[in-house]
Coordinates of N, CA and C in Angstrom, one line a residue:
X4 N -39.5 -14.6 -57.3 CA -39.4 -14.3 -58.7 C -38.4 -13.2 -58.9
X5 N -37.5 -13.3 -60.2 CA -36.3 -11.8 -59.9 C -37.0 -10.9 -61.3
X6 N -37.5 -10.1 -60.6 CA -37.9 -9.2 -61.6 C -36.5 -7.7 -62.4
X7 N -37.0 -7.7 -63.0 CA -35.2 -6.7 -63.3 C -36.4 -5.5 -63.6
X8 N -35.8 -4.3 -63.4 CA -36.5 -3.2 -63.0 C -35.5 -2.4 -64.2
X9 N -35.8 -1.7 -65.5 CA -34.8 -1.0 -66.3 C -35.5 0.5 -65.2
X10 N -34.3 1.5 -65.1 CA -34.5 3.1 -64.9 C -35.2 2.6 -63.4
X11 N -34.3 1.7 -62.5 CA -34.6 1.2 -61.1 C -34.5 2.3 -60.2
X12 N -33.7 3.0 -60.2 CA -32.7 3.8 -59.4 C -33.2 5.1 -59.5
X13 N -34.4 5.1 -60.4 CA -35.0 6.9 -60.8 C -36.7 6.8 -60.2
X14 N -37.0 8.1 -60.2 CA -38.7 8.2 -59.0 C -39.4 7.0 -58.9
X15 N -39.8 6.3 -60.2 CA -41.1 5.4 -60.1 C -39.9 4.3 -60.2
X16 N -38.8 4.2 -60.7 CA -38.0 2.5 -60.7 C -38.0 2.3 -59.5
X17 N -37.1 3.3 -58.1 CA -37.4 2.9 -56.8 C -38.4 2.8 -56.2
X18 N -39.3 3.2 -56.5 CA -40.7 2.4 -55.7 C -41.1 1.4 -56.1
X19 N -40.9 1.2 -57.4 CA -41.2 -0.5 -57.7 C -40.3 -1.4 -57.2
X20 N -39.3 -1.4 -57.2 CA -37.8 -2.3 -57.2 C -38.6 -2.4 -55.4
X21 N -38.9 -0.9 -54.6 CA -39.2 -1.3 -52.9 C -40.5 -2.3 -53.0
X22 N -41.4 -2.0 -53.6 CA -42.7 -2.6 -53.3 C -42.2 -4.4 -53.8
X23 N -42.2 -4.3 -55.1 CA -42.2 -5.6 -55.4 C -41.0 -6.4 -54.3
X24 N -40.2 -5.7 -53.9 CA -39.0 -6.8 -52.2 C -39.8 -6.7 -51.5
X25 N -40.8 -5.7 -50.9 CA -41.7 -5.8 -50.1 C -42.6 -7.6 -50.2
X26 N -43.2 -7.7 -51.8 CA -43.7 -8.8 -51.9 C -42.8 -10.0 -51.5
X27 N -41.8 -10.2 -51.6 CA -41.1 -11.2 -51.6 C -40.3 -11.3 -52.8
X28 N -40.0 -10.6 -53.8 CA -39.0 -10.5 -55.3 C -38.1 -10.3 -54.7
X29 N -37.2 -11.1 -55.8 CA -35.7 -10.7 -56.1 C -35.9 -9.4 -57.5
X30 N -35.9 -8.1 -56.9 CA -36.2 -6.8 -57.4 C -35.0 -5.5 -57.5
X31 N -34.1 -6.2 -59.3 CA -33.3 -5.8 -58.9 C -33.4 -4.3 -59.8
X32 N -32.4 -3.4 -59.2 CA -32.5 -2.0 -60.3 C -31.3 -2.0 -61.2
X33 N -31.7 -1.6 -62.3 CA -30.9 -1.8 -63.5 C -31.1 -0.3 -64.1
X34 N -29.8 0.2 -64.0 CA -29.6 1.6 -64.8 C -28.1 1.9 -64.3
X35 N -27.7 2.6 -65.4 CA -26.4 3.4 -65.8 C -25.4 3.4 -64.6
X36 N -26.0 4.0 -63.7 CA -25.5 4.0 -62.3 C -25.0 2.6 -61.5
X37 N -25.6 1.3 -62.2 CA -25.5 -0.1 -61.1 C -24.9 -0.7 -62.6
X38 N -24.6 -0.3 -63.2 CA -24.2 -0.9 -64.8 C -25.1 -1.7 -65.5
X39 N -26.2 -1.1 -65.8 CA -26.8 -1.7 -66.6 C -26.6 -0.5 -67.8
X40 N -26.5 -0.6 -69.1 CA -26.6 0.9 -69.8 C -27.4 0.1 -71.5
X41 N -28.9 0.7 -70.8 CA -29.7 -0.5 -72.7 C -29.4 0.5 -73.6
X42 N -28.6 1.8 -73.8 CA -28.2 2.4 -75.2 C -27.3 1.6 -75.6
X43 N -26.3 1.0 -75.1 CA -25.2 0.1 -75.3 C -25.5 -1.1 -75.5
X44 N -26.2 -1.8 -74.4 CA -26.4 -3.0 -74.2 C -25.2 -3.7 -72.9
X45 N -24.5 -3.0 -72.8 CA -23.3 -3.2 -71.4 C -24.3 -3.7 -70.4
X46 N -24.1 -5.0 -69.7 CA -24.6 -5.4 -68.5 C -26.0 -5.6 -69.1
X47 N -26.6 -5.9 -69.8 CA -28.0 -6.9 -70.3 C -27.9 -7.9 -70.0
X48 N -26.5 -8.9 -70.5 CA -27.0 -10.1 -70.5 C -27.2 -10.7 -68.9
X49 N -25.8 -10.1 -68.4 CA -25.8 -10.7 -66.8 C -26.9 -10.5 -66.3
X50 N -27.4 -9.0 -65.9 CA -28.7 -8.4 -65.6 C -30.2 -9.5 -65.6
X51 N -30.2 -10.0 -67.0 CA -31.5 -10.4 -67.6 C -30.6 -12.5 -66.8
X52 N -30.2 -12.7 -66.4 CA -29.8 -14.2 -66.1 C -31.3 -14.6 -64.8
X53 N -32.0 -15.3 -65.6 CA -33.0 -15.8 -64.1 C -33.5 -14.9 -64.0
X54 N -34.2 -14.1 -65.0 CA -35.5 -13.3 -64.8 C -36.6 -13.3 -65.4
X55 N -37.8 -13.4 -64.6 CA -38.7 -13.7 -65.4 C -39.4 -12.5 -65.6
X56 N -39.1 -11.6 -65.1 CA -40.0 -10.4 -65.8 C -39.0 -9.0 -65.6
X57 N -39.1 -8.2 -66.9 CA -38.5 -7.0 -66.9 C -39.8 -6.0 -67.2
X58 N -39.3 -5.3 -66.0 CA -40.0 -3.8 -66.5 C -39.4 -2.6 -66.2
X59 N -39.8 -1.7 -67.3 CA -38.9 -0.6 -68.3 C -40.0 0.5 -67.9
X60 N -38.9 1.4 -66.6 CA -39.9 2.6 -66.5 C -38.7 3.5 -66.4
X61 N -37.5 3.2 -67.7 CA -36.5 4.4 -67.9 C -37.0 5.8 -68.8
X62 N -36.5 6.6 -68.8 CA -36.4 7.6 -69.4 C -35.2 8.2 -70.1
X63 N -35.8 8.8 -71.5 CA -34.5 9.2 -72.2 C -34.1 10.6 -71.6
X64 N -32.4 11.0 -71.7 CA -32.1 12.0 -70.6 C -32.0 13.5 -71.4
X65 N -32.7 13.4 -72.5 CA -32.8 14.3 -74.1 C -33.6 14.4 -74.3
X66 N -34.3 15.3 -74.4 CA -36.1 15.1 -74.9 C -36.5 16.5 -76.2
X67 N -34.9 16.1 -76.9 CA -35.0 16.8 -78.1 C -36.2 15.8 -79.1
X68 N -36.9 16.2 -79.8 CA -37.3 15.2 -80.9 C -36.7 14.0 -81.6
X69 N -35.8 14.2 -82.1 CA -34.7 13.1 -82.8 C -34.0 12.5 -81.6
X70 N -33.7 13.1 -80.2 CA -32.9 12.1 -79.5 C -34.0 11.6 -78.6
X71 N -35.1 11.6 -78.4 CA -35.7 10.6 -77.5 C -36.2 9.6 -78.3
X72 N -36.5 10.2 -79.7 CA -36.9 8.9 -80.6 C -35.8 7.7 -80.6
X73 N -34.3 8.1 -80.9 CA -33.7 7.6 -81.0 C -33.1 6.6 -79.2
X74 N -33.7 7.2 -78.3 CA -33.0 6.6 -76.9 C -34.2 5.4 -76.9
X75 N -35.4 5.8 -77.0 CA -36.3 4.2 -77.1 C -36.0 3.5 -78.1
X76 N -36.1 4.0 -79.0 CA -35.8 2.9 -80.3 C -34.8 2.2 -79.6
X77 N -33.5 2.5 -79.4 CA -32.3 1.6 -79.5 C -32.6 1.1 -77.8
X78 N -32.8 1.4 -77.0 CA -33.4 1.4 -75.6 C -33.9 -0.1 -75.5
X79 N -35.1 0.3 -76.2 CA -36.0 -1.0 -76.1 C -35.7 -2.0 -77.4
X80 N -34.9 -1.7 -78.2 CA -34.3 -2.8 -79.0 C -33.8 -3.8 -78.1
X81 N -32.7 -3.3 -77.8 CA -31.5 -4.0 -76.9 C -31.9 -4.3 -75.8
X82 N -32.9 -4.2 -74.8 CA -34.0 -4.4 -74.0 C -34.2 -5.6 -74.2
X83 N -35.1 -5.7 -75.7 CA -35.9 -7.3 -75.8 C -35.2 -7.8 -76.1
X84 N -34.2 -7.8 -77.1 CA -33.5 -8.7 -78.0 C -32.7 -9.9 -76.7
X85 N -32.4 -8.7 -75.8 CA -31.3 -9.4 -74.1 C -32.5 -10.3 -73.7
X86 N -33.5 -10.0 -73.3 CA -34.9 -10.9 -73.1 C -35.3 -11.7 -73.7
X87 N -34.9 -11.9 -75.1 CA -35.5 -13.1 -76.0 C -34.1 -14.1 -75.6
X88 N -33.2 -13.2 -75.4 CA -31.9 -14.6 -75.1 C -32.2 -14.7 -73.9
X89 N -32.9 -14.6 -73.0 CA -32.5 -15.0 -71.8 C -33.7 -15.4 -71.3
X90 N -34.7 -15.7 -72.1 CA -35.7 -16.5 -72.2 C -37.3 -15.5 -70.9
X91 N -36.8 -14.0 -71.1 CA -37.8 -13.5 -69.8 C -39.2 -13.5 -70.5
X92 N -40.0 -14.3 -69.5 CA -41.8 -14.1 -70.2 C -42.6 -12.7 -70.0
X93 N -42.3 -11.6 -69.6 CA -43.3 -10.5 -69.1 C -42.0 -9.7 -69.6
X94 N -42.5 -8.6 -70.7 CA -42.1 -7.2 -70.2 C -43.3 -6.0 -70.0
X95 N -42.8 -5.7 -68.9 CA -43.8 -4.2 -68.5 C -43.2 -3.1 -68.8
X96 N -44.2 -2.6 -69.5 CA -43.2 -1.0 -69.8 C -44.5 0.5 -69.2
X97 N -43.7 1.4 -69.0 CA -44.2 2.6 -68.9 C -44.6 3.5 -69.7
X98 N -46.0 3.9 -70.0 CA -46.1 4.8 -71.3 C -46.4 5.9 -70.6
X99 N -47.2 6.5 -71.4 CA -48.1 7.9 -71.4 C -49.2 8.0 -72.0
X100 N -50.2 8.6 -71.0 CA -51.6 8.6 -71.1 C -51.9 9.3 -73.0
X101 N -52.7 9.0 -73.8 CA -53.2 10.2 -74.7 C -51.7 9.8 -75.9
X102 N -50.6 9.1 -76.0 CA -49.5 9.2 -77.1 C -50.2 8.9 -78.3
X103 N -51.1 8.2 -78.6 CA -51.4 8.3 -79.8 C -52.7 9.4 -80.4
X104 N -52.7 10.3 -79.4 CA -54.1 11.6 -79.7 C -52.8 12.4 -80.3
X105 N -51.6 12.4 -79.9 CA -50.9 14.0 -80.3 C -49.5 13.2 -80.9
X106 N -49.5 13.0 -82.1 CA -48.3 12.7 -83.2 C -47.7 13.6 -83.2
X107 N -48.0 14.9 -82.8 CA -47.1 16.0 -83.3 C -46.4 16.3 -82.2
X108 N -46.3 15.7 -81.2 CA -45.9 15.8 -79.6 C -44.4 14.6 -80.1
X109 N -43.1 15.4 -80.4 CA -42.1 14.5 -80.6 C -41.7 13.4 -79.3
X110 N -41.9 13.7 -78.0 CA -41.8 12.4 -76.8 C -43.0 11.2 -77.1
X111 N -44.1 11.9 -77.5 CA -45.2 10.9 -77.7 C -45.4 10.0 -78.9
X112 N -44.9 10.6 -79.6 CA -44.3 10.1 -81.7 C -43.0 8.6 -81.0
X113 N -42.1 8.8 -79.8 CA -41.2 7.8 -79.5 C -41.8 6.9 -78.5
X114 N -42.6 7.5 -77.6 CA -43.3 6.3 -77.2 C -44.3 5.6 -77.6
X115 N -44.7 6.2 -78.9 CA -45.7 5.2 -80.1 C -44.3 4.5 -80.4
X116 N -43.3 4.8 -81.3 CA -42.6 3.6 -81.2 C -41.7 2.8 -80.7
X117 N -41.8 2.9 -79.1 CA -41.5 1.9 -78.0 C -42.8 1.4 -77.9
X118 N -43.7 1.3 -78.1 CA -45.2 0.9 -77.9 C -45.1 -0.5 -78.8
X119 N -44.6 -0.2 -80.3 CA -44.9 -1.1 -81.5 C -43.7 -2.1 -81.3
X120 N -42.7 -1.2 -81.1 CA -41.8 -2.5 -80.9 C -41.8 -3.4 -79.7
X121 N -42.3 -3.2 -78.6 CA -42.9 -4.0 -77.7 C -43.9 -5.0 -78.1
X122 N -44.7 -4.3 -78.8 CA -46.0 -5.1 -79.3 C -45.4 -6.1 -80.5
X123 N -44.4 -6.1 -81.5 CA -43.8 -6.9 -82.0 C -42.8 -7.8 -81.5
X124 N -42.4 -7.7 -80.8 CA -41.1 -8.3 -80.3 C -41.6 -9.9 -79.7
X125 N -42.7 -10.3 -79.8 CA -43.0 -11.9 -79.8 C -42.8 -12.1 -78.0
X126 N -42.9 -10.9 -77.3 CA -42.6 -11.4 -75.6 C -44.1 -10.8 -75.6
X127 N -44.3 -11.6 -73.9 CA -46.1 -11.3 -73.4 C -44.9 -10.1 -73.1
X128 N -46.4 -8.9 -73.0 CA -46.3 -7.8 -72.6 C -47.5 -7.1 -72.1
X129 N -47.3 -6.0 -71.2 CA -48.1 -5.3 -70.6 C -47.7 -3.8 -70.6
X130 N -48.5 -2.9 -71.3 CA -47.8 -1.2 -71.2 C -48.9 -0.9 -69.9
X131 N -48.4 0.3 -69.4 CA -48.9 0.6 -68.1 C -49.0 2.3 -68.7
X132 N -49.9 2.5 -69.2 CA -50.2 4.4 -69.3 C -50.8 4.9 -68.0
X133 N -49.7 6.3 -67.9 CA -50.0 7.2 -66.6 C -49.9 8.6 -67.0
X134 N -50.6 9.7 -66.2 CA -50.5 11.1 -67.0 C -49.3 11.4 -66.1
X135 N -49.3 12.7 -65.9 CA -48.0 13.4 -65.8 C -47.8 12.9 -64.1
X136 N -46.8 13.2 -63.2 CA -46.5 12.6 -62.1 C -46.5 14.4 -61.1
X137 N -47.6 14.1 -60.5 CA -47.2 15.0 -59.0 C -46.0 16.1 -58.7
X138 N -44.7 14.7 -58.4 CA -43.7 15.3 -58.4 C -43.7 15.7 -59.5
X139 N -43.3 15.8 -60.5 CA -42.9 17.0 -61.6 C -43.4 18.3 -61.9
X140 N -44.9 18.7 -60.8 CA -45.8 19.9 -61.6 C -44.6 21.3 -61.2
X141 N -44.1 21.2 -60.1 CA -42.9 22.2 -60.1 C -41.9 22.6 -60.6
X142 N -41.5 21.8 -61.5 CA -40.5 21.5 -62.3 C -41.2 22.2 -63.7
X143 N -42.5 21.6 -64.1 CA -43.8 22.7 -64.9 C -43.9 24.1 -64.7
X144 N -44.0 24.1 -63.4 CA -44.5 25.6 -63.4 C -43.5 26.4 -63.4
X145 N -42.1 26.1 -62.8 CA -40.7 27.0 -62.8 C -40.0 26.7 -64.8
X146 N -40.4 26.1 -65.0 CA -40.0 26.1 -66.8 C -41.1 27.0 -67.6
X147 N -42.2 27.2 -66.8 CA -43.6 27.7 -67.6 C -42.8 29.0 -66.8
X148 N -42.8 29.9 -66.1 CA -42.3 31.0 -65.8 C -41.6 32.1 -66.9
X149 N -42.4 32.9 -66.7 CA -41.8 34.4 -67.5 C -42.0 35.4 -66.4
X150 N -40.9 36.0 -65.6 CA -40.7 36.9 -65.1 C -41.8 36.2 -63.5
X151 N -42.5 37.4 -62.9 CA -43.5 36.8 -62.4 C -44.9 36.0 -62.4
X152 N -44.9 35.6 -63.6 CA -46.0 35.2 -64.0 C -45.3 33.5 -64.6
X153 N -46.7 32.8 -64.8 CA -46.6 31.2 -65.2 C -47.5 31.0 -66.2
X154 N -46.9 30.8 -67.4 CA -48.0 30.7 -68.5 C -48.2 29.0 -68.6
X155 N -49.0 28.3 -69.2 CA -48.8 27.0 -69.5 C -50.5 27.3 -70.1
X156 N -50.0 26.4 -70.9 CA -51.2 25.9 -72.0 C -52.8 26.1 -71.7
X157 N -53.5 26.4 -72.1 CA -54.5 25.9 -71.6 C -55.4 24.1 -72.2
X158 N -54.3 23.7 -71.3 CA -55.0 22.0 -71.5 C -55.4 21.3 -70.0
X159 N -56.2 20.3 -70.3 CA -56.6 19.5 -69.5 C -55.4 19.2 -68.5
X160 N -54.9 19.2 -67.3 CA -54.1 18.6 -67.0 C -54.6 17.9 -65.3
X161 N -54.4 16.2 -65.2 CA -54.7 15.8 -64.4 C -53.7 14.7 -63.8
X162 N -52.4 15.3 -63.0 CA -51.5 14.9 -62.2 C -52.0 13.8 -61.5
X163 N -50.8 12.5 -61.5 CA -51.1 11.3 -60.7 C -49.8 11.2 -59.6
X164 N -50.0 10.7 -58.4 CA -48.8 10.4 -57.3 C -48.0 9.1 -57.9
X165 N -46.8 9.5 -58.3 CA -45.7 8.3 -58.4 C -46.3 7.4 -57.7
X166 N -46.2 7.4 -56.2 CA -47.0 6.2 -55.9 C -47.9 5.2 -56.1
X167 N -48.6 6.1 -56.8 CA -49.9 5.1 -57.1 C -49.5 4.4 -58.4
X168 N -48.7 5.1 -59.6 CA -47.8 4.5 -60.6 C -47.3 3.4 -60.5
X169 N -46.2 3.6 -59.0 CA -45.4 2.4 -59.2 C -46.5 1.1 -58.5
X170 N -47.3 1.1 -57.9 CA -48.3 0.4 -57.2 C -48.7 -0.5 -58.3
X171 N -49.4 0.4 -59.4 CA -49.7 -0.6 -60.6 C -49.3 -0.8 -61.5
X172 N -47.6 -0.1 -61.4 CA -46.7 -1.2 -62.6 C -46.7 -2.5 -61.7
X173 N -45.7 -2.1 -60.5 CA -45.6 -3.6 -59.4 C -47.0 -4.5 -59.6
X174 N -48.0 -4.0 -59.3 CA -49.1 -5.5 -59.6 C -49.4 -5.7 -60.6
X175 N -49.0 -5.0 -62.0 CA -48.4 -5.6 -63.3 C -48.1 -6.4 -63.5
X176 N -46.4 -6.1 -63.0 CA -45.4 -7.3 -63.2 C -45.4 -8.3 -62.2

């Protein structure tokens, strides 16, 4: 089966794109880098030829409020719309655990509406919510940093291994 992998080539796309060739897919990666680009739409149609399932575990490269709203929105427009022409039955997408507890969380406000437009878009679908990934808590704690010290929130925080992510997008899609 050729599954098309959007944001293939980034932490959790390459382990799905390996696991699902592992199964026996045609598991291809699709992002900016291999010419696929869904702000544009450049390389969708070829991309999406003879695929029966796309799944979208890109990320916007802005995570201003107004520009990640804006990179899903047009993201996953041009995503389905390439999908409804090319007749794909499954899209899988990647959320985040808790987006509809915190509206005031501008990343979480855009992946509520990559959520709805998925859910409207007339294709079977499956969202896959995961909390924050392993690899990134250092990337946390050196942005949380003031001088010698690490401040960060006092919230719940319970980190998951990319691995285990891409494990159950792949037996998703």
């Amino acid at each position: 089966m050729k599954i098309v992998v959007i944001g293939g080539t980034g932490l959790i796309g390459s382990k799905v794109v390996n696991l699902l060739g592992e199964h026996g897919h045609d598991a291809v990666a699709a992002a900016p880098n291999t010419g696929v680009d869904t702000l544009t739409g450049e390389g969708l149609p070829e991309v999406m030829e003879g695929a029966s399932v796309v799944v979208d575990v890109s990320n916007s490269p802005n995570f201003e409020d107004a520009a990640v709203l804006e990179f899903f929105e047009t993201s996953t427009g041009n995503l389905l719309a390439a999908e409804k022409k090319a007749g794909v039955g499954h899209h899988v997408a990647l959320s985040v655990v808790g987006t509809g507890r915190r509206p005031d969380v501008g990343y979480f406000r855009a992946k509520l509406a990559q959520e709805k437009l998925i859910k409207d878009s007339g294709i079977p679908y499956s969202i896959v919510h995961a909390t924050q990934f392993f690899e990134f808590a250092r990337r946390i704690a050196d942005e949380a940093a003031d001088g010698g010290k690490v401040r960060i929130a006092p919230v719940r925080f319970q980190p998951i291994a990319g691995d285990d992510v891409a494990r159950t997008v792949g037996r998703t899609a």
